[in-house]
């Protein structure tokens, strides 16, 4: 990782964000073109990251909702999820090898359930997952939501339905983040700015560059990728042509519990 001096320097690309999308994008650019000048803008410790709070990254089916089919953008995102699922195994293996961390492993077998406090929307999303699985002839089975899922819930919040997807994969997102952190810090192509980006604006000159504002300085770059989750829209809010193509992204409740079976 290079030092953060930016005087007279124009980066080839700047990536704003500190989650798995931003970090993996920076790593991919660096390993494909080690001579590239890459800026990564995000606090080193990004406690509000959805990637950090998620506990695990899911594959194609688990993120499906009734809105996945409602628009062209939703259908495109769904297609991307299937494309990503096909390369997960090789990508995770490459990440584990590059970071020398064999504990990063893609695991299979996912249980999806709805409980008694779920609303109508959750019920419809659950049904949409089943419909998508059936339409693609994917193997899944309905299971006992208490006995088979290994749960002991309170009566008021007990799961009502559950399905098991034997081929739906997942991976520990914290391990992926930690591996990407170490690889980026070791890269000579990436300059990591430990700061929050407050503005992204195009320069109105012949250069066609962009200026990113962080603290009391600016970063100049030829191209920008914004992968800052719910903060992304704030960074592009002055660019009406881009905002019109992107629906609002809202903050969720960031919490996850990682459980291990005794003896595992």
Tab-separated table of C-alpha atoms in Angstrom:
chain	number	residue	atom	x	y	z
A	1	UNK	CA	0.000	0.000	0.000
A	2	UNK	CA	1.379	3.368	-1.014
A	3	UNK	CA	1.595	6.481	1.141
A	4	UNK	CA	-1.257	8.988	0.928
A	5	UNK	CA	0.577	11.918	-0.662
A	6	UNK	CA	-1.512	13.139	-3.637
A	7	UNK	CA	0.420	16.182	-4.850
A	8	UNK	CA	0.439	16.309	-8.671
A	9	UNK	CA	-0.946	12.779	-8.799
A	10	UNK	CA	-3.923	11.627	-10.837
A	11	UNK	CA	-5.186	8.135	-10.107
A	12	UNK	CA	-6.394	5.818	-12.835
A	13	UNK	CA	-9.369	4.847	-10.716
A	14	UNK	CA	-10.740	5.687	-7.275
A	15	UNK	CA	-12.961	3.307	-5.327
A	16	UNK	CA	-15.145	4.688	-2.551
A	17	UNK	CA	-16.277	2.213	0.095
A	18	UNK	CA	-14.951	-0.203	2.667
A	19	UNK	CA	-17.144	-3.268	2.265
A	20	UNK	CA	-16.528	-6.476	0.355
A	21	UNK	CA	-17.617	-5.005	-2.991
A	22	UNK	CA	-15.196	-2.070	-2.741
A	23	UNK	CA	-12.248	-4.034	-1.344
A	24	UNK	CA	-12.576	-6.949	-3.755
A	25	UNK	CA	-12.836	-4.502	-6.671
A	26	UNK	CA	-9.634	-2.754	-5.576
A	27	UNK	CA	-7.844	-6.094	-5.214
A	28	UNK	CA	-9.015	-7.282	-8.632
A	29	UNK	CA	-7.824	-4.104	-10.350
A	30	UNK	CA	-4.445	-4.346	-8.619
A	31	UNK	CA	-3.781	-7.974	-9.469
A	32	UNK	CA	-4.896	-7.556	-13.084
A	33	UNK	CA	-2.796	-4.420	-13.577
A	34	UNK	CA	-0.035	-4.078	-10.948
A	35	UNK	CA	1.083	-0.801	-12.552
A	36	UNK	CA	-2.309	0.862	-12.153
A	37	UNK	CA	-2.667	3.793	-9.768
A	38	UNK	CA	-5.628	2.926	-7.560
A	39	UNK	CA	-7.116	5.026	-4.752
A	40	UNK	CA	-9.286	3.376	-2.101
A	41	UNK	CA	-11.241	5.770	0.110
A	42	UNK	CA	-12.665	4.378	3.345
A	43	UNK	CA	-11.848	4.387	7.057
A	44	UNK	CA	-9.523	1.503	7.946
A	45	UNK	CA	-11.949	0.546	10.721
A	46	UNK	CA	-15.384	0.649	9.135
A	47	UNK	CA	-17.605	-0.411	12.020
A	48	UNK	CA	-20.823	0.513	10.199
A	49	UNK	CA	-20.109	-1.716	7.227
A	50	UNK	CA	-22.954	-4.030	6.269
A	51	UNK	CA	-20.326	-6.549	5.123
A	52	UNK	CA	-18.825	-6.604	8.615
A	53	UNK	CA	-22.216	-6.956	10.306
A	54	UNK	CA	-23.658	-9.557	7.952
A	55	UNK	CA	-22.031	-12.634	9.486
A	56	UNK	CA	-22.087	-14.439	6.154
A	57	UNK	CA	-22.366	-13.739	2.442
A	58	UNK	CA	-25.209	-15.620	0.792
A	59	UNK	CA	-25.456	-16.910	-2.732
A	60	UNK	CA	-28.072	-16.452	-5.459
A	61	UNK	CA	-31.364	-17.574	-3.924
A	62	UNK	CA	-31.253	-16.366	-0.315
A	63	UNK	CA	-31.417	-12.676	-1.293
A	64	UNK	CA	-34.464	-13.071	-3.535
A	65	UNK	CA	-37.555	-10.960	-2.835
A	66	UNK	CA	-40.870	-10.421	-4.611
A	67	UNK	CA	-39.316	-7.269	-6.106
A	68	UNK	CA	-36.492	-9.209	-7.759
A	69	UNK	CA	-38.726	-9.736	-10.802
A	70	UNK	CA	-40.613	-6.428	-10.759
A	71	UNK	CA	-38.202	-4.335	-12.813
A	72	UNK	CA	-35.451	-4.614	-15.374
A	73	UNK	CA	-32.938	-3.543	-12.720
A	74	UNK	CA	-34.166	-6.266	-10.339
A	75	UNK	CA	-33.917	-8.939	-13.023
A	76	UNK	CA	-30.428	-7.758	-13.968
A	77	UNK	CA	-29.333	-7.944	-10.333
A	78	UNK	CA	-30.771	-11.456	-10.115
A	79	UNK	CA	-28.811	-12.506	-13.211
A	80	UNK	CA	-25.643	-11.041	-11.687
A	81	UNK	CA	-26.188	-13.088	-8.534
A	82	UNK	CA	-26.278	-16.299	-10.563
A	83	UNK	CA	-23.204	-15.236	-12.532
A	84	UNK	CA	-21.401	-14.505	-9.260
A	85	UNK	CA	-22.438	-17.838	-7.755
A	86	UNK	CA	-20.777	-19.666	-10.639
A	87	UNK	CA	-17.372	-18.078	-9.964
A	88	UNK	CA	-17.504	-18.055	-6.165
A	89	UNK	CA	-15.653	-21.324	-5.689
A	90	UNK	CA	-12.646	-20.353	-7.791
A	91	UNK	CA	-12.573	-16.755	-6.476
A	92	UNK	CA	-12.668	-17.820	-2.822
A	93	UNK	CA	-9.910	-20.356	-3.488
A	94	UNK	CA	-7.764	-17.652	-5.125
A	95	UNK	CA	-8.370	-15.304	-2.195
A	96	UNK	CA	-7.462	-17.990	0.335
A	97	UNK	CA	-4.263	-18.823	-1.542
A	98	UNK	CA	-3.220	-15.187	-2.010
A	99	UNK	CA	-3.802	-14.341	1.646
A	100	UNK	CA	-2.366	-17.658	2.884
A	101	UNK	CA	-5.527	-18.290	4.905
A	102	UNK	CA	-6.953	-21.768	4.396
A	103	UNK	CA	-9.788	-21.056	6.830
A	104	UNK	CA	-11.599	-19.075	4.107
A	105	UNK	CA	-13.842	-21.725	2.655
A	106	UNK	CA	-17.023	-21.793	0.650
A	107	UNK	CA	-19.589	-23.941	2.450
A	108	UNK	CA	-22.882	-25.292	1.187
A	109	UNK	CA	-26.258	-25.842	2.787
A	110	UNK	CA	-28.567	-22.943	3.644
A	111	UNK	CA	-31.822	-22.887	5.621
A	112	UNK	CA	-34.361	-20.149	4.944
A	113	UNK	CA	-37.306	-19.708	7.275
A	114	UNK	CA	-40.052	-17.283	8.247
A	115	UNK	CA	-41.267	-16.921	11.808
A	116	UNK	CA	-44.517	-15.998	13.536
A	117	UNK	CA	-43.621	-12.300	13.725
A	118	UNK	CA	-42.986	-12.067	9.981
A	119	UNK	CA	-45.317	-9.810	8.051
A	120	UNK	CA	-47.045	-10.260	4.717
A	121	UNK	CA	-43.994	-9.008	2.828
A	122	UNK	CA	-41.763	-11.692	4.373
A	123	UNK	CA	-44.349	-14.335	3.470
A	124	UNK	CA	-44.382	-13.149	-0.146
A	125	UNK	CA	-40.578	-13.018	-0.310
A	126	UNK	CA	-40.405	-16.565	1.041
A	127	UNK	CA	-42.856	-17.718	-1.622
A	128	UNK	CA	-40.835	-15.891	-4.306
A	129	UNK	CA	-37.740	-17.882	-3.306
A	130	UNK	CA	-39.689	-21.139	-3.632
A	131	UNK	CA	-41.058	-20.105	-7.033
A	132	UNK	CA	-37.592	-19.198	-8.286
A	133	UNK	CA	-36.149	-22.499	-7.058
A	134	UNK	CA	-38.938	-24.419	-8.775
A	135	UNK	CA	-38.645	-22.501	-12.049
A	136	UNK	CA	-34.915	-23.257	-12.230
A	137	UNK	CA	-35.418	-26.882	-11.129
A	138	UNK	CA	-33.079	-26.326	-8.202
A	139	UNK	CA	-32.960	-28.989	-5.478
A	140	UNK	CA	-34.574	-27.948	-2.184
A	141	UNK	CA	-36.751	-29.511	0.480
A	142	UNK	CA	-39.251	-28.379	3.063
A	143	UNK	CA	-38.074	-29.175	6.569
A	144	UNK	CA	-39.357	-29.008	10.132
A	145	UNK	CA	-38.562	-25.392	11.075
A	146	UNK	CA	-37.814	-26.322	14.691
A	147	UNK	CA	-36.447	-29.853	14.849
A	148	UNK	CA	-34.491	-29.893	11.567
A	149	UNK	CA	-33.171	-26.346	11.916
A	150	UNK	CA	-31.845	-27.061	15.404
A	151	UNK	CA	-33.727	-24.193	17.019
A	152	UNK	CA	-35.369	-23.724	20.390
A	153	UNK	CA	-37.390	-20.534	19.923
A	154	UNK	CA	-39.819	-18.738	22.177
A	155	UNK	CA	-43.455	-19.532	21.490
A	156	UNK	CA	-44.240	-16.028	20.239
A	157	UNK	CA	-41.382	-16.007	17.726
A	158	UNK	CA	-41.200	-19.601	16.563
A	159	UNK	CA	-40.423	-20.335	12.879
A	160	UNK	CA	-43.477	-21.381	10.881
A	161	UNK	CA	-41.966	-22.640	7.602
A	162	UNK	CA	-38.478	-23.567	6.468
A	163	UNK	CA	-36.728	-24.861	3.377
A	164	UNK	CA	-33.274	-26.371	2.998
A	165	UNK	CA	-31.108	-25.547	-0.031
A	166	UNK	CA	-28.269	-28.098	-0.133
A	167	UNK	CA	-26.389	-26.307	-2.929
A	168	UNK	CA	-26.837	-22.719	-1.738
A	169	UNK	CA	-23.383	-21.602	-0.629
A	170	UNK	CA	-22.170	-19.099	1.951
A	171	UNK	CA	-18.892	-17.790	3.296
A	172	UNK	CA	-17.749	-16.037	6.485
A	173	UNK	CA	-17.730	-12.364	5.452
A	174	UNK	CA	-15.390	-11.297	8.274
A	175	UNK	CA	-12.693	-13.684	7.062
A	176	UNK	CA	-13.105	-12.383	3.512
A	177	UNK	CA	-12.796	-8.783	4.712
A	178	UNK	CA	-9.708	-9.524	6.797
A	179	UNK	CA	-8.018	-11.267	3.868
A	180	UNK	CA	-8.782	-8.378	1.527
A	181	UNK	CA	-7.435	-5.901	4.102
A	182	UNK	CA	-4.098	-7.700	4.266
A	183	UNK	CA	-3.793	-8.046	0.479
A	184	UNK	CA	-4.601	-4.378	-0.158
A	185	UNK	CA	-2.134	-3.173	2.454
A	186	UNK	CA	0.552	-5.292	0.769
A	187	UNK	CA	-0.239	-3.970	-2.720
A	188	UNK	CA	2.029	-1.342	-4.258
A	189	UNK	CA	-0.717	-0.332	-6.706
A	190	UNK	CA	-3.246	0.771	-4.092
A	191	UNK	CA	-3.205	3.933	-2.008
A	192	UNK	CA	-5.668	3.596	0.854
A	193	UNK	CA	-7.035	6.859	2.257
A	194	UNK	CA	-8.217	6.355	5.833
A	195	UNK	CA	-11.045	8.844	5.499
A	196	UNK	CA	-14.682	9.365	4.572
A	197	UNK	CA	-15.392	10.748	1.111
A	198	UNK	CA	-17.785	13.695	1.377
A	199	UNK	CA	-18.151	14.653	-2.283
A	200	UNK	CA	-17.548	13.319	-5.782
A	201	UNK	CA	-17.730	15.866	-8.594
A	202	UNK	CA	-16.720	15.908	-12.252
A	203	UNK	CA	-14.235	18.605	-13.259
A	204	UNK	CA	-15.611	20.930	-15.886
A	205	UNK	CA	-12.478	21.019	-17.990
A	206	UNK	CA	-10.884	19.121	-20.846
A	207	UNK	CA	-9.360	16.534	-18.510
A	208	UNK	CA	-12.706	14.787	-17.800
A	209	UNK	CA	-11.315	13.879	-14.382
A	210	UNK	CA	-13.194	13.626	-11.098
A	211	UNK	CA	-12.371	15.241	-7.773
A	212	UNK	CA	-13.052	13.394	-4.533
A	213	UNK	CA	-13.169	15.468	-1.355
A	214	UNK	CA	-11.742	13.908	1.811
A	215	UNK	CA	-11.018	15.926	4.931
A	216	UNK	CA	-9.226	19.042	3.628
A	217	UNK	CA	-7.807	17.663	0.417
A	218	UNK	CA	-8.962	16.435	-2.954
A	219	UNK	CA	-8.092	13.315	-4.912
A	220	UNK	CA	-8.040	13.526	-8.701
A	221	UNK	CA	-8.945	10.451	-10.689
A	222	UNK	CA	-9.884	9.454	-14.214
A	223	UNK	CA	-12.645	7.067	-13.163
A	224	UNK	CA	-14.678	6.481	-10.007
A	225	UNK	CA	-16.455	3.456	-8.580
A	226	UNK	CA	-18.816	4.201	-5.690
A	227	UNK	CA	-19.569	1.162	-3.547
A	228	UNK	CA	-20.431	2.828	-0.250
A	229	UNK	CA	-23.750	1.179	0.484
A	230	UNK	CA	-26.447	3.532	1.730
A	231	UNK	CA	-24.012	6.472	1.508
A	232	UNK	CA	-23.607	6.062	-2.256
A	233	UNK	CA	-26.642	8.175	-3.152
A	234	UNK	CA	-25.370	11.046	-1.011
A	235	UNK	CA	-22.202	11.118	-3.110
A	236	UNK	CA	-24.048	11.283	-6.422
A	237	UNK	CA	-27.050	13.384	-5.366
A	238	UNK	CA	-25.904	16.395	-7.429
A	239	UNK	CA	-25.655	14.325	-10.611
A	240	UNK	CA	-29.311	14.088	-11.602
A	241	UNK	CA	-28.796	11.834	-14.612
A	242	UNK	CA	-27.207	9.166	-12.389
A	243	UNK	CA	-29.595	9.587	-9.454
A	244	UNK	CA	-32.582	9.021	-11.742
A	245	UNK	CA	-31.288	5.538	-12.561
A	246	UNK	CA	-30.640	4.482	-8.958
A	247	UNK	CA	-33.400	3.794	-6.400
A	248	UNK	CA	-32.886	4.930	-2.791
A	249	UNK	CA	-30.803	2.665	-0.570
A	250	UNK	CA	-31.789	2.728	3.100
A	251	UNK	CA	-29.803	1.773	6.179
A	252	UNK	CA	-30.864	-1.435	7.858
A	253	UNK	CA	-30.344	-2.658	11.404
A	254	UNK	CA	-26.781	-3.906	11.418
A	255	UNK	CA	-26.573	-6.967	13.628
A	256	UNK	CA	-25.535	-10.585	13.189
A	257	UNK	CA	-24.929	-13.526	15.466
A	258	UNK	CA	-22.478	-16.239	14.482
A	259	UNK	CA	-23.170	-19.555	16.244
A	260	UNK	CA	-21.091	-22.710	16.412
A	261	UNK	CA	-22.193	-26.168	17.398
A	262	UNK	CA	-20.515	-27.528	20.493
A	263	UNK	CA	-17.382	-29.432	19.526
A	264	UNK	CA	-17.179	-27.903	16.044
